[in-house]
CSV table of C-alpha atoms and ligand atoms in Angstrom, one decimal:
chain,number,residue,atom,x,y,z
C,225,UNK,CA,2.0,-15.6,-13.8
C,226,UNK,CA,1.5,-17.6,-10.6
C,227,UNK,CA,-1.8,-19.3,-9.8
C,228,UNK,CA,-4.0,-19.6,-6.7
C,229,UNK,CA,-5.5,-23.0,-6.3
C,230,UNK,CA,-8.1,-24.2,-3.8
C,231,UNK,CA,-7.6,-27.5,-2.0
C,232,UNK,CA,-11.2,-28.9,-2.1
C,233,UNK,CA,-10.6,-30.9,1.1
C,234,UNK,CA,-9.6,-27.9,3.3
C,235,UNK,CA,-10.9,-25.0,1.3
C,236,UNK,CA,-7.5,-23.5,1.7
C,237,UNK,CA,-5.9,-21.6,-1.2
C,238,UNK,CA,-2.3,-22.2,-2.1
C,239,UNK,CA,0.0,-20.1,-4.2
C,240,UNK,CA,1.7,-21.9,-7.0
C,241,UNK,CA,4.6,-19.7,-8.0
C,242,UNK,CA,7.3,-21.4,-10.2
C,243,UNK,CA,9.1,-18.0,-10.5
C,244,UNK,CA,10.0,-18.3,-6.8
C,245,UNK,CA,12.3,-21.2,-7.5
C,246,UNK,CA,14.7,-18.7,-9.3
C,247,UNK,CA,15.4,-16.6,-6.2
C,248,UNK,CA,18.8,-16.8,-4.7
C,249,UNK,CA,19.3,-19.7,-2.4
C,250,UNK,CA,21.8,-19.7,0.5
C,251,UNK,CA,24.7,-22.1,-0.4
C,252,UNK,CA,25.5,-22.8,3.2
C,253,UNK,CA,24.2,-22.0,6.7
C,254,UNK,CA,23.7,-18.4,7.4
C,255,UNK,CA,26.3,-17.1,9.8
C,256,UNK,CA,25.2,-15.4,13.1
C,257,UNK,CA,24.9,-11.6,12.9
C,258,UNK,CA,28.1,-10.9,14.9
C,259,UNK,CA,30.1,-12.6,12.1
C,260,UNK,CA,28.5,-10.6,9.3
C,261,UNK,CA,29.9,-7.4,7.9
C,262,UNK,CA,27.8,-4.2,8.3
C,263,UNK,CA,27.8,-3.8,4.5
C,264,UNK,CA,28.0,-6.5,1.8
C,265,UNK,CA,28.7,-5.4,-1.8
C,266,UNK,CA,26.7,-8.3,-3.2
C,267,UNK,CA,23.6,-7.8,-1.0
C,268,UNK,CA,20.7,-6.2,-3.0
C,269,UNK,CA,19.3,-4.7,0.3
C,270,UNK,CA,22.6,-2.8,1.2
C,271,UNK,CA,22.9,0.9,0.6
C,272,UNK,CA,24.5,1.6,-2.9
C,273,UNK,CA,22.8,-1.4,-4.4
C,274,UNK,CA,19.3,0.1,-4.7
C,275,UNK,CA,19.2,-0.5,-8.4
C,276,UNK,CA,19.3,-4.3,-7.7
C,277,UNK,CA,15.7,-4.0,-6.4
C,278,UNK,CA,12.5,-2.8,-8.1
C,279,UNK,CA,11.8,1.0,-7.4
C,280,UNK,CA,10.8,1.6,-3.9
C,281,UNK,CA,7.1,2.1,-3.0
C,282,UNK,CA,7.9,3.6,0.4
C,283,UNK,CA,10.9,4.9,2.3
C,284,UNK,CA,11.8,6.6,5.6
C,285,UNK,CA,12.6,9.4,6.0
C,286,UNK,CA,9.8,10.2,3.5
C,287,UNK,CA,11.4,13.3,1.9
C,288,UNK,CA,13.9,12.4,-0.8
C,289,UNK,CA,16.2,15.4,-0.2
C,290,UNK,CA,19.5,13.6,-0.1
C,291,UNK,CA,18.9,12.0,3.3
C,292,UNK,CA,20.0,8.4,3.3
C,293,UNK,CA,17.1,5.9,3.7
C,294,UNK,CA,16.5,4.2,7.1
C,295,UNK,CA,13.7,1.9,6.0
C,296,UNK,CA,12.8,1.0,2.4
C,297,UNK,CA,9.9,-1.0,0.9
C,298,UNK,CA,10.2,-2.5,-2.5
C,299,UNK,CA,8.2,-5.0,-4.5
C,300,UNK,CA,9.6,-8.5,-4.2
C,301,UNK,CA,11.8,-9.3,-7.2
C,302,UNK,CA,10.7,-12.9,-7.0
C,303,UNK,CA,7.1,-12.1,-6.1
C,304,UNK,CA,4.7,-14.9,-5.5
C,305,UNK,CA,1.8,-12.7,-6.7
C,306,UNK,CA,1.6,-9.8,-9.2
C,307,UNK,CA,-0.7,-6.8,-9.2
C,308,UNK,CA,-3.8,-7.3,-11.3
C,309,UNK,CA,-7.6,-6.9,-11.4
C,310,UNK,CA,-8.8,-10.3,-12.6
C,311,UNK,CA,-9.9,-12.0,-9.5
C,312,UNK,CA,-12.3,-14.3,-11.2
C,313,UNK,CA,-12.4,-17.8,-9.8
C,314,UNK,CA,-12.4,-20.4,-12.5
C,315,UNK,CA,-14.1,-23.7,-11.9
C,316,UNK,CA,-11.7,-26.1,-13.7
C,317,UNK,CA,-13.6,-29.3,-13.2
C,318,UNK,CA,-15.9,-30.5,-10.4
C,319,UNK,CA,-14.4,-29.4,-7.1
C,320,UNK,CA,-11.3,-27.7,-8.6
C,321,UNK,CA,-11.0,-24.0,-8.5
C,322,UNK,CA,-8.2,-21.7,-9.5
C,323,UNK,CA,-7.6,-18.0,-10.2
C,324,UNK,CA,-4.7,-15.8,-11.5
C,325,UNK,CA,-2.0,-15.2,-8.9
C,326,UNK,CA,-2.9,-11.6,-8.3
C,327,UNK,CA,-1.9,-9.7,-5.3
C,328,UNK,CA,1.0,-7.8,-3.8
C,329,UNK,CA,4.3,-9.1,-2.5
C,330,UNK,CA,6.6,-6.6,-1.0
C,331,UNK,CA,9.8,-6.5,1.0
C,332,UNK,CA,10.4,-4.2,3.9
C,333,UNK,CA,14.2,-3.6,4.2
C,334,UNK,CA,14.3,-2.8,8.0
C,335,UNK,CA,17.7,-1.1,8.2
C,336,UNK,CA,20.6,0.0,6.0
C,337,UNK,CA,22.8,-2.2,8.2
C,338,UNK,CA,23.4,-5.7,6.9
C,339,UNK,CA,24.1,-7.2,10.3
C,340,UNK,CA,21.5,-5.5,12.5
C,341,UNK,CA,18.7,-8.0,13.3
C,342,UNK,CA,15.5,-6.6,14.8
C,343,UNK,CA,16.4,-8.0,18.2
C,344,UNK,CA,19.4,-5.7,18.4
C,345,UNK,CA,17.8,-2.6,16.9
C,346,UNK,CA,17.2,0.6,18.8
C,347,UNK,CA,13.5,1.2,19.7
C,348,UNK,CA,13.5,4.2,17.3
C,349,UNK,CA,14.5,1.9,14.4
C,350,UNK,CA,11.9,-0.8,15.3
C,351,UNK,CA,9.3,2.0,15.4
C,352,UNK,CA,10.3,3.0,11.8
C,353,UNK,CA,9.8,-0.6,10.7
C,354,UNK,CA,6.4,-0.7,12.3
C,355,UNK,CA,5.5,2.7,10.6
C,356,UNK,CA,6.5,1.1,7.3
C,357,UNK,CA,4.2,-1.9,8.0
C,358,UNK,CA,1.3,0.4,8.8
C,359,UNK,CA,1.9,2.6,5.7
C,360,UNK,CA,2.0,-0.3,3.3
C,361,UNK,CA,-0.9,-2.1,5.1
C,362,UNK,CA,-3.1,1.0,4.7
C,363,UNK,CA,-2.0,1.6,1.1
C,364,UNK,CA,-2.8,-2.0,0.1
C,365,UNK,CA,-6.1,-2.0,2.0
C,366,UNK,CA,-7.3,0.6,-0.5
C,367,UNK,CA,-7.0,-1.9,-3.4
C,368,UNK,CA,-10.5,-3.2,-3.8
C,369,UNK,CA,-9.4,-6.6,-5.1
C,370,UNK,CA,-7.2,-7.3,-2.2
C,371,UNK,CA,-9.0,-9.0,0.7
C,372,UNK,CA,-6.3,-10.1,3.1
C,373,UNK,CA,-3.0,-8.7,4.1
C,374,UNK,CA,-0.3,-10.6,6.0
C,375,UNK,CA,2.9,-9.2,7.3
C,376,UNK,CA,5.6,-11.7,8.3
C,377,UNK,CA,9.2,-12.2,8.9
C,378,UNK,CA,11.4,-15.2,8.3
C,379,UNK,CA,14.6,-15.1,10.3
C,380,UNK,CA,17.6,-17.3,10.1
C,381,UNK,CA,18.7,-20.3,8.1
C,382,UNK,CA,16.0,-22.7,9.2
C,383,UNK,CA,13.2,-20.4,8.0
C,384,UNK,CA,14.3,-20.7,4.4
C,385,UNK,CA,15.1,-17.0,4.0
C,386,UNK,CA,17.3,-16.4,1.0
C,387,UNK,CA,18.8,-13.1,2.2
C,388,UNK,CA,20.3,-12.4,5.6
C,389,UNK,CA,19.9,-8.6,5.4
C,390,UNK,CA,17.1,-7.9,8.0
C,391,UNK,CA,13.8,-7.7,6.1
C,392,UNK,CA,10.1,-8.5,6.5
C,393,UNK,CA,7.5,-9.3,3.8
C,394,UNK,CA,3.9,-8.2,3.1
C,395,UNK,CA,1.7,-10.5,1.0
C,396,UNK,CA,-1.8,-9.3,0.0
C,397,UNK,CA,-4.1,-11.8,-1.6
C,398,UNK,CA,-7.6,-11.6,-3.1
C,399,UNK,CA,-8.8,-14.5,-0.9
C,400,UNK,CA,-9.0,-15.0,2.8
C,401,UNK,CA,-7.6,-18.1,4.5
C,402,UNK,CA,-10.4,-20.2,6.0
C,403,UNK,CA,-8.7,-20.2,9.4
C,404,UNK,CA,-9.1,-16.4,9.6
C,405,UNK,CA,-12.8,-16.7,8.8
C,406,UNK,CA,-13.0,-18.5,12.2
C,407,UNK,CA,-11.1,-15.7,13.9
C,408,UNK,CA,-13.4,-13.2,12.5
C,409,UNK,CA,-16.4,-15.2,13.7
C,410,UNK,CA,-15.0,-15.5,17.2
C,411,UNK,CA,-14.3,-11.7,17.3
C,412,UNK,CA,-17.8,-11.1,16.0
C,413,UNK,CA,-19.4,-13.3,18.7
C,414,UNK,CA,-17.3,-11.6,21.4
C,415,UNK,CA,-18.6,-8.2,20.2
C,416,UNK,CA,-22.2,-9.4,20.2
C,417,UNK,CA,-21.8,-11.0,23.6
C,418,UNK,CA,-20.0,-8.1,25.3
C,419,UNK,CA,-20.3,-5.1,23.1
C,420,UNK,CA,-16.5,-4.7,23.0
C,421,UNK,CA,-13.7,-5.4,20.5
C,422,UNK,CA,-11.8,-8.6,21.3
C,423,UNK,CA,-8.5,-7.3,20.0
C,424,UNK,CA,-8.7,-4.0,21.9
C,425,UNK,CA,-9.4,-6.0,25.1
C,426,UNK,CA,-6.5,-8.3,24.4
C,427,UNK,CA,-4.2,-5.4,23.8
C,428,UNK,CA,-5.4,-3.6,26.9
C,429,UNK,CA,-4.9,-6.8,28.9
C,430,UNK,CA,-1.4,-7.2,27.5
C,431,UNK,CA,-0.4,-3.6,28.3
C,432,UNK,CA,-1.6,-3.9,31.8
C,433,UNK,CA,0.0,-7.3,32.5
C,434,UNK,CA,3.4,-7.6,34.2
C,435,UNK,CA,4.5,-10.3,31.9
C,436,UNK,CA,3.7,-10.8,28.2
C,437,UNK,CA,2.0,-14.0,27.2
C,438,UNK,CA,2.8,-14.8,23.6
C,439,UNK,CA,-0.1,-16.3,21.6
C,440,UNK,CA,0.7,-19.9,20.5
C,441,UNK,CA,2.7,-20.2,17.4
C,442,UNK,CA,0.7,-21.7,14.6
C,443,UNK,CA,1.8,-24.8,12.9
C,444,UNK,CA,2.4,-22.9,9.7
C,445,UNK,CA,5.3,-21.2,11.4
C,446,UNK,CA,3.6,-17.9,11.7
C,447,UNK,CA,3.9,-16.1,14.9
C,448,UNK,CA,2.1,-13.1,16.3
C,449,UNK,CA,4.0,-9.9,17.0
C,450,UNK,CA,3.9,-9.2,20.7
C,451,UNK,CA,5.4,-6.2,22.5
C,452,UNK,CA,8.5,-7.3,24.4
C,453,UNK,CA,8.9,-6.7,28.2
Z,65,LIG,ZN1,22.8,-6.2,3.1
Z,66,LIG,ZN1,-10.6,-3.0,18.4
């Protein structure tokens, strides 16, 4: 099992997951989408290879009556975290804290098409991906031991993604990153100050604006999803 360890200098928690080293690594630069086939027999996310992934936890369309899937969500085979209840923090020595690497780590397979990046998808398909995000977010939110859910997407060779088939990931952890405590505090202050929700105001402002203003990309490589033009 992986482990969560706290850095005593930043109070940040990191996931130590030696299992992750076993996941497939790209041998060479990933080719651009227009050079990729629509279906790859060796790809675990392509239709026909469903048995290469753990059983799905969600799919669209929802009914299983022979309709081919359009979006699938499966647990990550090389999960950084595994489901569990023991969220006890262990004080190892003065200042050092750790806990079992419990949580959820899932993959959203965004399309049956191997070479269809989100940037080229129809709006209908993007909507299905967002529905899958929402479904899984709400399902994981019900697990009492999970305190924080992140949805992210690595795209392209430089991001370190091990599979080119368009996919996103969900990680749910029993701890909250310290940087988010600050975001909560700011949103809370905003509410006390103005009696309104900061995020609803941001969204309303974005929807009313002529141009979108992306939030700055954080140094960790995370970026916020913003509606496009
Ligand atoms: Zn594929
Ligand atoms: Zn709100």
